[in-house]
mmCIF file of C-alpha atoms in Angstrom:
data_model
loop_
_atom_site.group_PDB
_atom_site.id
_atom_site.type_symbol
_atom_site.label_atom_id
_atom_site.label_comp_id
_atom_site.label_asym_id
_atom_site.label_seq_id
_atom_site.Cartn_x
_atom_site.Cartn_y
_atom_site.Cartn_z
ATOM 1 C CA MET A 16 112.996 110.959 119.529
ATOM 2 C CA GLU A 17 111.055 114.151 120.355
ATOM 3 C CA GLU A 18 108.507 115.075 122.924
ATOM 4 C CA GLU A 19 104.874 113.672 122.435
ATOM 5 C CA PHE A 20 101.835 116.137 121.641
ATOM 6 C CA PHE A 21 98.586 115.808 120.335
ATOM 7 C CA ALA A 22 98.357 116.668 116.501
ATOM 8 C CA ALA A 23 96.028 116.979 113.479
ATOM 9 C CA ILE A 24 97.691 115.363 110.701
ATOM 10 C CA LYS A 25 96.929 115.481 106.846
ATOM 11 C CA LEU A 26 98.150 112.666 104.878
ATOM 12 C CA THR A 27 98.890 112.452 101.063
ATOM 13 C CA THR A 28 95.851 110.118 100.773
ATOM 14 C CA GLY A 29 93.599 113.103 101.897
ATOM 15 C CA GLU A 30 92.945 111.670 105.202
ATOM 16 C CA GLU A 31 92.985 113.864 108.435
ATOM 17 C CA LEU A 32 94.075 112.154 111.467
ATOM 18 C CA ILE A 33 94.057 113.050 115.158
ATOM 19 C CA ALA A 34 96.324 111.384 117.438
ATOM 20 C CA LYS A 35 99.252 111.550 119.911
ATOM 21 C CA VAL A 36 102.233 111.661 117.933
ATOM 22 C CA CYS A 37 106.129 111.680 118.566
ATOM 23 C CA TYR A 38 108.541 112.591 115.745
ATOM 24 C CA MET A 39 111.387 110.112 115.299
ATOM 25 C CA ASN A 40 114.518 111.849 113.978
ATOM 26 C CA GLU A 41 116.670 109.084 112.772
ATOM 27 C CA GLU A 42 113.775 107.421 110.706
ATOM 28 C CA ASP A 43 112.275 110.597 109.597
ATOM 29 C CA THR A 44 108.851 108.966 110.716
ATOM 30 C CA LEU A 45 105.945 109.896 113.094
ATOM 31 C CA LEU A 46 104.856 107.554 115.708
ATOM 32 C CA VAL A 47 101.224 107.849 116.261
ATOM 33 C CA ASP A 48 99.224 106.652 119.086
ATOM 34 C CA ASN A 49 95.496 105.865 118.764
ATOM 35 C CA PRO A 50 95.075 107.603 115.567
ATOM 36 C CA MET A 51 91.262 108.514 114.691
ATOM 37 C CA VAL A 52 90.163 109.770 111.192
ATOM 38 C CA VAL A 53 88.238 113.015 111.187
ATOM 39 C CA LYS A 54 84.942 112.782 109.224
ATOM 40 C CA LYS A 55 83.043 115.990 108.299
ATOM 41 C CA ILE A 56 79.316 116.053 109.051
ATOM 42 C CA VAL A 57 76.840 118.596 107.633
ATOM 43 C CA GLN A 58 73.406 118.865 109.090
ATOM 44 C CA LYS A 59 70.387 121.241 108.194
ATOM 45 C CA ARG A 60 68.660 122.764 111.060
ATOM 46 C CA GLY A 61 65.872 125.380 110.419
ATOM 47 C CA GLY A 62 67.272 125.904 106.905
ATOM 48 C CA LEU A 63 70.832 126.549 108.014
ATOM 49 C CA ALA A 64 73.683 124.202 107.402
ATOM 50 C CA ILE A 65 75.620 123.224 110.346
ATOM 51 C CA GLU A 66 79.167 121.775 109.972
ATOM 52 C CA GLY A 67 81.247 119.704 112.328
ATOM 53 C CA PHE A 68 82.983 116.537 112.554
ATOM 54 C CA HIS A 69 83.129 113.273 114.255
ATOM 55 C CA LEU A 70 86.142 110.661 114.856
ATOM 56 C CA LYS A 71 86.322 107.184 113.502
ATOM 57 C CA GLU A 72 88.993 104.454 113.990
ATOM 58 C CA TRP A 73 91.752 104.741 111.453
ATOM 59 C CA MET A 74 92.735 101.150 111.468
ATOM 60 C CA THR A 75 89.663 98.792 112.091
ATOM 61 C CA ALA A 76 91.117 95.413 111.394
ATOM 62 C CA THR A 77 93.761 95.454 114.292
ATOM 63 C CA TYR A 78 94.005 96.016 117.955
ATOM 64 C CA ASP A 79 97.256 97.648 117.843
ATOM 65 C CA ASN A 80 97.279 101.235 118.978
ATOM 66 C CA LEU A 81 100.751 102.524 117.748
ATOM 67 C CA PHE A 82 101.606 103.204 114.075
ATOM 68 C CA ILE A 83 104.531 104.414 112.162
ATOM 69 C CA ILE A 84 103.984 107.038 109.266
ATOM 70 C CA LYS A 85 106.706 107.949 107.137
ATOM 71 C CA MET A 86 106.990 111.838 106.756
ATOM 72 C CA ASN A 87 106.817 111.593 102.983
ATOM 73 C CA GLN A 88 103.133 110.606 103.408
ATOM 74 C CA VAL A 89 102.411 113.770 105.587
ATOM 75 C CA VAL A 90 101.249 116.927 104.042
ATOM 76 C CA THR A 91 101.032 118.886 107.093
ATOM 77 C CA ILE A 92 100.901 118.676 110.953
ATOM 78 C CA THR A 93 99.866 120.858 113.580
ATOM 79 C CA GLU A 94 99.395 120.759 117.385
ATOM 80 C CA LEU A 95 95.679 120.307 118.496
ATOM 81 C CA ASP A 96 93.704 123.024 120.143
ATOM 82 C CA LYS A 97 92.948 122.109 123.627
ATOM 83 C CA LYS A 98 89.076 121.959 122.995
ATOM 84 C CA ILE A 99 89.718 119.470 120.217
ATOM 85 C CA GLU A 100 92.316 117.329 122.478
ATOM 86 C CA VAL A 101 89.752 117.088 125.271
ATOM 87 C CA PHE A 102 87.071 116.027 122.658
ATOM 88 C CA TYR A 103 89.536 113.321 121.314
ATOM 89 C CA LEU A 104 90.388 112.249 124.831
ATOM 90 C CA GLN A 105 86.743 111.848 125.684
ATOM 91 C CA HIS A 106 86.113 109.970 122.450
ATOM 92 C CA LEU A 107 88.949 107.548 123.266
ATOM 93 C CA GLN A 108 87.505 106.829 126.637
ATOM 94 C CA GLN A 109 84.068 106.080 125.220
ATOM 95 C CA ASP A 110 85.639 103.657 122.730
ATOM 96 C CA ASP A 111 87.535 101.609 125.669
ATOM 97 C CA ASN A 112 84.329 100.070 126.683
ATOM 98 C CA PRO A 113 81.471 100.282 124.322
ATOM 99 C CA ILE A 114 79.214 97.668 126.151
ATOM 100 C CA GLN A 115 79.403 99.773 129.275
ATOM 101 C CA ASN A 116 78.352 102.799 127.531
ATOM 102 C CA ILE A 117 75.386 101.124 126.041
ATOM 103 C CA GLU A 118 74.121 99.823 129.522
ATOM 104 C CA LYS A 119 75.146 103.052 131.326
ATOM 105 C CA GLY A 120 71.610 104.865 131.621
ATOM 106 C CA LEU A 121 69.377 101.969 130.955
ATOM 107 C CA THR A 122 67.204 100.328 133.652
ATOM 108 C CA ARG A 123 64.679 97.480 133.929
ATOM 109 C CA GLN A 124 61.843 99.884 133.547
ATOM 110 C CA MET A 125 63.234 100.940 130.139
ATOM 111 C CA GLY A 126 63.025 97.429 128.817
ATOM 112 C CA TYR A 127 66.690 96.511 128.480
ATOM 113 C CA LEU A 128 66.507 94.165 131.280
ATOM 114 C CA GLY A 129 63.572 92.207 132.615
ATOM 115 C CA SER A 130 62.260 88.837 133.540
ATOM 116 C CA VAL A 131 60.110 86.382 131.196
ATOM 117 C CA GLN A 132 57.467 86.124 133.956
ATOM 118 C CA GLU A 133 57.034 90.016 134.365
ATOM 119 C CA THR A 134 56.737 90.129 130.671
ATOM 120 C CA LYS A 135 54.287 87.205 130.408
ATOM 121 C CA LYS A 136 52.041 88.956 133.074
ATOM 122 C CA LEU A 137 52.075 92.370 131.244
ATOM 123 C CA LEU A 138 51.094 90.745 128.068
ATOM 124 C CA GLU A 139 48.348 88.734 129.672
ATOM 125 C CA ASN A 140 46.883 91.886 131.239
ATOM 126 C CA ILE A 141 46.970 93.647 127.924
ATOM 127 C CA TYR A 142 45.428 90.718 126.216
ATOM 128 C CA ASN A 143 42.755 90.471 128.920
ATOM 129 C CA ASN A 144 41.792 94.035 129.062
ATOM 130 C CA SER A 145 41.242 94.426 125.228
#
């Protein structure tokens, strides 16, 4: 087994993955950890087309993180640029606890949390002042 590294992988299916990988010599396979599919995004801003990408889970019907890919299914593989590696790692941290991420910046004043009594008083005041 070789040393682990972060890589972009192009599969024969056309999918592009980003993952931490380890090449296994004996089996001629890649062990991929937390693979994410790269999806291209094109947005128009001020008449210009701006291109980028976002990451999406590769396997959504499982809680497994490790997968084995046969090398005959790999078109090419390259080590990730440090900036893309950081983006990938940040994305993994966000996906670890989606509920916490949603609640992070919300307060009672924003309306996410509140009491029935406070809401009732507010609605009564609006109704009475109309």
